[in-house]
Structure formats: C-alpha cells, structure tokens
PDB file of C-alpha atoms in Angstrom:
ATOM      1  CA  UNK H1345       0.142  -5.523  -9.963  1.00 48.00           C
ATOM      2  CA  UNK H1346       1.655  -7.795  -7.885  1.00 47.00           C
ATOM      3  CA  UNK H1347       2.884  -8.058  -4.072  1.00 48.00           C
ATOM      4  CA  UNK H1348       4.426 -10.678  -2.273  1.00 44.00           C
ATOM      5  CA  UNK H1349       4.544 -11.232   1.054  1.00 43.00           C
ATOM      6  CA  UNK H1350       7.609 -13.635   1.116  1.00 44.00           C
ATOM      7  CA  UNK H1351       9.757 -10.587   1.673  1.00 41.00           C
ATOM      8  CA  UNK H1352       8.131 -10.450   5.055  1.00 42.00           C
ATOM      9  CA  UNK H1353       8.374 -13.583   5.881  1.00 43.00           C
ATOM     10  CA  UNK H1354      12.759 -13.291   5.097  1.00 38.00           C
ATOM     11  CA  UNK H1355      12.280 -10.356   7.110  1.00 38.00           C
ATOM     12  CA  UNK H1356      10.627 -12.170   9.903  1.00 40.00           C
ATOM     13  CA  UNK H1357      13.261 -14.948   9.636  1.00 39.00           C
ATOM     14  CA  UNK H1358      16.199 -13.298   9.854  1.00 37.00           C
ATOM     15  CA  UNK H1359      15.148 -10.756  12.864  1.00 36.00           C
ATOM     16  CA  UNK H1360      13.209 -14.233  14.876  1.00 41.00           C
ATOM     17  CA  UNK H1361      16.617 -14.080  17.173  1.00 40.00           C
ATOM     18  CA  UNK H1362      17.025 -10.305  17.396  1.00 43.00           C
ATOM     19  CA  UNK H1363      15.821  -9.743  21.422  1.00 43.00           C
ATOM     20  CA  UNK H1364      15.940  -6.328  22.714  1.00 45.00           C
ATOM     21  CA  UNK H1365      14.832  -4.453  19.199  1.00 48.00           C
ATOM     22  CA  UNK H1366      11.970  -5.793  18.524  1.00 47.00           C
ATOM     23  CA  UNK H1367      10.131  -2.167  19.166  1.00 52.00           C
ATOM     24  CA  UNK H1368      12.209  -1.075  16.630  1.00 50.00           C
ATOM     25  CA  UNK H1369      12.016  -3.913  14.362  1.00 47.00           C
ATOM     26  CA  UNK H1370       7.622  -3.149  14.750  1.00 53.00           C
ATOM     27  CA  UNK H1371       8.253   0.333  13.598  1.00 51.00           C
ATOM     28  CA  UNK H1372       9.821  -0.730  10.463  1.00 45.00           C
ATOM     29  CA  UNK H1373       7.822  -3.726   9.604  1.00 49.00           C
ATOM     30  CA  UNK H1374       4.656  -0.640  10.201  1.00 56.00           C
ATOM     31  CA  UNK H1375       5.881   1.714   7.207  1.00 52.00           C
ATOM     32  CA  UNK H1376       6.373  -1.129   5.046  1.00 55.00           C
ATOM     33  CA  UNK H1377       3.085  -2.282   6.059  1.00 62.00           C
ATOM     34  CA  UNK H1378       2.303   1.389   4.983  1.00 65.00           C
ATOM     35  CA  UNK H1379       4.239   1.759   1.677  1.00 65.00           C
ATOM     36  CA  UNK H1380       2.893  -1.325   0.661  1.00 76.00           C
ATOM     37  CA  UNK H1381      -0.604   0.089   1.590  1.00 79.00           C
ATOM     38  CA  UNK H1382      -0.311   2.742  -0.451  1.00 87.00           C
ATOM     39  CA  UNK H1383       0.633   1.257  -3.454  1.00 90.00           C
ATOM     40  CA  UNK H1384      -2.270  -1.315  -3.627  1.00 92.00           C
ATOM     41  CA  UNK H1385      -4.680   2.028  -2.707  1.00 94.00           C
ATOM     42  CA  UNK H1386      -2.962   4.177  -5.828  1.00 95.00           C
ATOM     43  CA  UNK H1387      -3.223   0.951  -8.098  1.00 94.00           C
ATOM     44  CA  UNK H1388      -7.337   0.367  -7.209  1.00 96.00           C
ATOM     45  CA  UNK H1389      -8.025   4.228  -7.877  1.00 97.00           C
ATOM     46  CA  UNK H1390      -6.072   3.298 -11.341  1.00 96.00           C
ATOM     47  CA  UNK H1391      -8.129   0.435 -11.847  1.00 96.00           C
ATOM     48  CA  UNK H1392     -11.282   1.388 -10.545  1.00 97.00           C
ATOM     49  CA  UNK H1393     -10.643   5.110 -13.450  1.00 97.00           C
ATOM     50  CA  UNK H1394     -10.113   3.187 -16.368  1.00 96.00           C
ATOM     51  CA  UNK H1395     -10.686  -0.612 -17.087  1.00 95.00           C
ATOM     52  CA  UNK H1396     -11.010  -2.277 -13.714  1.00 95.00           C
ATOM     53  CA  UNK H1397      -8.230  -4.989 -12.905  1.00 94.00           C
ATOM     54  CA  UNK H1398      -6.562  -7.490 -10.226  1.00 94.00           C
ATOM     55  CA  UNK H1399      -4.032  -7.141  -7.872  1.00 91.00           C
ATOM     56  CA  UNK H1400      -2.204 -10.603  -6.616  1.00 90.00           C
ATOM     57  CA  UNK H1401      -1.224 -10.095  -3.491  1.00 88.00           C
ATOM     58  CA  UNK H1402       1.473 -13.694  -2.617  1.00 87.00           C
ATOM     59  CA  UNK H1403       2.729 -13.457  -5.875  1.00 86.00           C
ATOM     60  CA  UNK H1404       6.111 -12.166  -7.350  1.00 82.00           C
ATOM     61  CA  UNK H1405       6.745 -10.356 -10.275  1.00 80.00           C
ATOM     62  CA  UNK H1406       8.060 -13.176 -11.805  1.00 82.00           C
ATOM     63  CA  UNK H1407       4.766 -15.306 -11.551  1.00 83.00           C
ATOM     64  CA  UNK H1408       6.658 -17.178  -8.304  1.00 85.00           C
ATOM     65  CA  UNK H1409       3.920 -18.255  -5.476  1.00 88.00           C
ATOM     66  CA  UNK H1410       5.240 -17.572  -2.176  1.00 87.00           C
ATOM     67  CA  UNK H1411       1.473 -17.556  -0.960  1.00 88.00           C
ATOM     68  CA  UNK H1412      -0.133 -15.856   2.142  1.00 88.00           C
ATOM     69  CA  UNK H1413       0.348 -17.597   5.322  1.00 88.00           C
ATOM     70  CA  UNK H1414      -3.084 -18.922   6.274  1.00 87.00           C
ATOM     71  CA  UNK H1415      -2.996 -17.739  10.054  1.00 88.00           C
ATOM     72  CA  UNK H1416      -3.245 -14.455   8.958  1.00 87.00           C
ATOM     73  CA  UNK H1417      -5.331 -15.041   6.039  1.00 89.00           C
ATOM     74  CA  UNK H1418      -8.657 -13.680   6.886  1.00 91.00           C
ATOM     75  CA  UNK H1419      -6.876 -10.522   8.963  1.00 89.00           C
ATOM     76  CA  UNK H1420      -5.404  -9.389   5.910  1.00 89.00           C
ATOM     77  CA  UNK H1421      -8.465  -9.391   3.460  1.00 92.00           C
ATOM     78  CA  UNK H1422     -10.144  -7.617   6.071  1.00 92.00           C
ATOM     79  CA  UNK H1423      -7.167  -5.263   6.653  1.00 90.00           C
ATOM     80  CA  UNK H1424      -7.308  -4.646   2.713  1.00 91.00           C
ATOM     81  CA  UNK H1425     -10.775  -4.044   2.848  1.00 94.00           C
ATOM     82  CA  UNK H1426     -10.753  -1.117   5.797  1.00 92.00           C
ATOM     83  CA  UNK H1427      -7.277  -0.010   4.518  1.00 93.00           C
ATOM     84  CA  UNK H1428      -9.307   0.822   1.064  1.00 95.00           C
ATOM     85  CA  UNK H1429     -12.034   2.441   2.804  1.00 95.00           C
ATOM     86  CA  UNK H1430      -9.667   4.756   4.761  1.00 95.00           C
ATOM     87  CA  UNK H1431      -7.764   5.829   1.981  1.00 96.00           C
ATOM     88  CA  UNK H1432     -10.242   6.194  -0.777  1.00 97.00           C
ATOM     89  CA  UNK H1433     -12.808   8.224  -1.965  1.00 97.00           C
ATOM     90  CA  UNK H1434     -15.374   8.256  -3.549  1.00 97.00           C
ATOM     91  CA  UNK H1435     -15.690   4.626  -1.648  1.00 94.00           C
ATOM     92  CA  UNK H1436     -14.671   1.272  -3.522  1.00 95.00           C
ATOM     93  CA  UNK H1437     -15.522  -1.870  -2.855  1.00 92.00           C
ATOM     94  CA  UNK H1438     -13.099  -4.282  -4.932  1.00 96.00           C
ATOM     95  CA  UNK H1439     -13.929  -7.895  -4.730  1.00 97.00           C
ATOM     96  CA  UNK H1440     -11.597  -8.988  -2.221  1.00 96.00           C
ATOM     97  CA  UNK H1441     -11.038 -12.939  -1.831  1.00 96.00           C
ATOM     98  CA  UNK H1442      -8.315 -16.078  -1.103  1.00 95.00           C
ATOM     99  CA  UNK H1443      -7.421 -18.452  -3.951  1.00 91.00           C
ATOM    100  CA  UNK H1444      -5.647 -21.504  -4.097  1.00 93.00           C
ATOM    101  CA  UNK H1445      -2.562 -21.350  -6.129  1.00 90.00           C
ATOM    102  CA  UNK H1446       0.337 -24.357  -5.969  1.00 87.00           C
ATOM    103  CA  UNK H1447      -0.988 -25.715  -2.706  1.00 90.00           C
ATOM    104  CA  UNK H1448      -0.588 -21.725  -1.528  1.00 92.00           C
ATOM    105  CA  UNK H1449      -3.546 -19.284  -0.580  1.00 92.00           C
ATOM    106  CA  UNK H1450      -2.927 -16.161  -2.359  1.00 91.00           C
ATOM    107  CA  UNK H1451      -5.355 -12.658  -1.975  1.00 91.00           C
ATOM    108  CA  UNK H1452      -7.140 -11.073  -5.342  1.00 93.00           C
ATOM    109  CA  UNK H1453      -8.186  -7.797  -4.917  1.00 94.00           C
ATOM    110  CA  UNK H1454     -10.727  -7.680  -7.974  1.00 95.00           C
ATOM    111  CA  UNK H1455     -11.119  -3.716  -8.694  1.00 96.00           C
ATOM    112  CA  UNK H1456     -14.240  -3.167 -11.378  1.00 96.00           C
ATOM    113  CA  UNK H1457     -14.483   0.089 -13.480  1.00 96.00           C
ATOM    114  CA  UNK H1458     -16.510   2.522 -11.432  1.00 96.00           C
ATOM    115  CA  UNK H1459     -19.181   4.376 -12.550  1.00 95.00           C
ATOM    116  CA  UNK H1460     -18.479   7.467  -9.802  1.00 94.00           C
ATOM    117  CA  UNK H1461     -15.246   8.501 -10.748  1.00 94.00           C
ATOM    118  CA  UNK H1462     -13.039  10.007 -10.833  1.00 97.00           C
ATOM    119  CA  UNK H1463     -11.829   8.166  -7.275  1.00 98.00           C
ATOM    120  CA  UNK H1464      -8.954   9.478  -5.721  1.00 98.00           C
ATOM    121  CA  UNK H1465      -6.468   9.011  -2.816  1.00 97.00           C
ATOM    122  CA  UNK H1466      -7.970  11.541   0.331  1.00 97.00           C
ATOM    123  CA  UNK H1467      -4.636  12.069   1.449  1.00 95.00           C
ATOM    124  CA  UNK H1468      -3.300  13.841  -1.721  1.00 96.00           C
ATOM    125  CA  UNK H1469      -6.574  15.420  -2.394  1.00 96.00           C
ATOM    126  CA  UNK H1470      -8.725  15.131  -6.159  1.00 96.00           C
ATOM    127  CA  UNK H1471      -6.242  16.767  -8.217  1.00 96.00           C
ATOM    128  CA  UNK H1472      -2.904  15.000  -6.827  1.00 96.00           C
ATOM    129  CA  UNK H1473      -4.281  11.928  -6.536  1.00 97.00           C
ATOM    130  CA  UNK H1474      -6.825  10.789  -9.189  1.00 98.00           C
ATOM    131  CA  UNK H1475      -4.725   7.878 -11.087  1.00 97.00           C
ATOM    132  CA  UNK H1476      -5.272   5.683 -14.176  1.00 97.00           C
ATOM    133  CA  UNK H1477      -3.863   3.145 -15.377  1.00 95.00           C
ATOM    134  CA  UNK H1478      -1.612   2.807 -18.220  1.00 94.00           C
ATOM    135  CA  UNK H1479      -0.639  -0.460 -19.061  1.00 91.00           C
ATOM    136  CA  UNK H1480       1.358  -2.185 -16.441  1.00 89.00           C
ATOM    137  CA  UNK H1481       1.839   1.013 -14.626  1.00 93.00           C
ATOM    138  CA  UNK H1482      -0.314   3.967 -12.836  1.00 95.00           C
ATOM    139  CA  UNK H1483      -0.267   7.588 -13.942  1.00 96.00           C
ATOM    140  CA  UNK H1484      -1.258  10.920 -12.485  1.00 97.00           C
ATOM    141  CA  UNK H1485      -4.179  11.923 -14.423  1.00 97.00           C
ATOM    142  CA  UNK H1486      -4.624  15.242 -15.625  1.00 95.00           C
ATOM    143  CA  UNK H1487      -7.084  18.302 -14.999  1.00 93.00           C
ATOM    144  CA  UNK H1488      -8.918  17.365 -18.034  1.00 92.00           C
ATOM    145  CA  UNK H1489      -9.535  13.755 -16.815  1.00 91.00           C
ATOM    146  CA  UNK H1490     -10.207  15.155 -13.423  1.00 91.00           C
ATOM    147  CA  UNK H1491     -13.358  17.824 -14.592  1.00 79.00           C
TER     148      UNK H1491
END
C-alpha cells in the first residue's frame, strides 16, 4: 500500500490565498487526515493477520516520490504510531521509520505477522473488522478466520 502526501501539499497550494475559510478548509483537510487514517489502520490489521508487509507512505501508486516534507517529519511517524495504538487492538507495534528515497524522506510503516491475532479495528468491533490481506488488496475475514 501506498500513500502520498503530495495531494496535500496541491491542496495546501491552491487554498495558501483562500483568507476567511480557512476554519473550513481545517475541517476538511481533518477527515482526510481521517480517511487516510483509516486506511493505513485496516491495511496493518491485514498485514499484521497474514504475512506482515510495508506501507510507503510519500509514494504514489505509480512508484513516483513526492516525499514527506521534513518539517513535519518526525510529527507524523509519531502521529502514525499513536493513530495505530488508538485504533487497534490487540496492540501493534509496526516498525515505523524515515528513508531516503530520490533526495526525498519517505515513512515505512513495517507491519510483521503477529502472533496474537486475530487484530482488529476497535471501532468496527472483532467480527467487522478483522482483515487480511489478499494480494494487493484487504479483505473482511470471515467467522472461521475470526474463531
């Protein structure tokens, strides 16, 4: 899985001379914060049930770099990190790290196969949201993963 943060930074761009909605502008920029959240949670339960994996977060699907801008760095391994723990359970602790890629930091989110699963999102509870994955994408797994 990959997620880029360039679409952000377009975002950012093109609302820099938008004065007077910027409380709006924070609200949206939140949910996609969110959604985007929530897909890196669903794809470490998938990981962390089946065969482990990594998630490039600065990179496009296309194998493009856009990178992670380094002021923020730091705050958004950490934000990963609590994110996971908030949204997770049984706990995992992915290794979570910067790499240099094309002159660009990028963040890996290296999920290992657990040995405590099945691990599933709290907010959907252990039979809506215990995932695997299957090949590039996650499923739903079923009751008789789940027992």
């Amino acid at each position: 899985m990959v997620l880029c943060q360039c679409f952000f930074k377009l975002f950012f761009e093109m609302i820099g001379d938008a004065s007077g909605e910027m409380d709006g502008l924070c609200c949206h920029i939140r949910i996609l914060q969110q959604i985007a959240g929530d897909k890196i949670a669903k794809t470490v339960v998938a990981f962390a049930n089946t065969a482990g994996g990594k998630i490039f977060i600065g990179v496009k699907d296309d194998g493009t770099v856009c990178g992670v801008d380094n002021k923020i760095l730091l705050d958004r391994i950490e934000a990963i990190a609590n994110m996971l723990h908030d949204k997770i359970s049984p706990f995992i602790l992915p290794d979570i790290y910067s790499y240099a890629v094309e002159d660009k930091n990028i963040i890996v989110v290296e999920v290992f196969q657990s040995q405590l699963k099945p691990h599933f999102l709290k907010n959907k509870g252990k039979m809506d949201g215990t995932y695997l994955r299957v090949g590039a994408t996650n499923k739903k797994a079923d009751a008789n993963y789940i027992q």
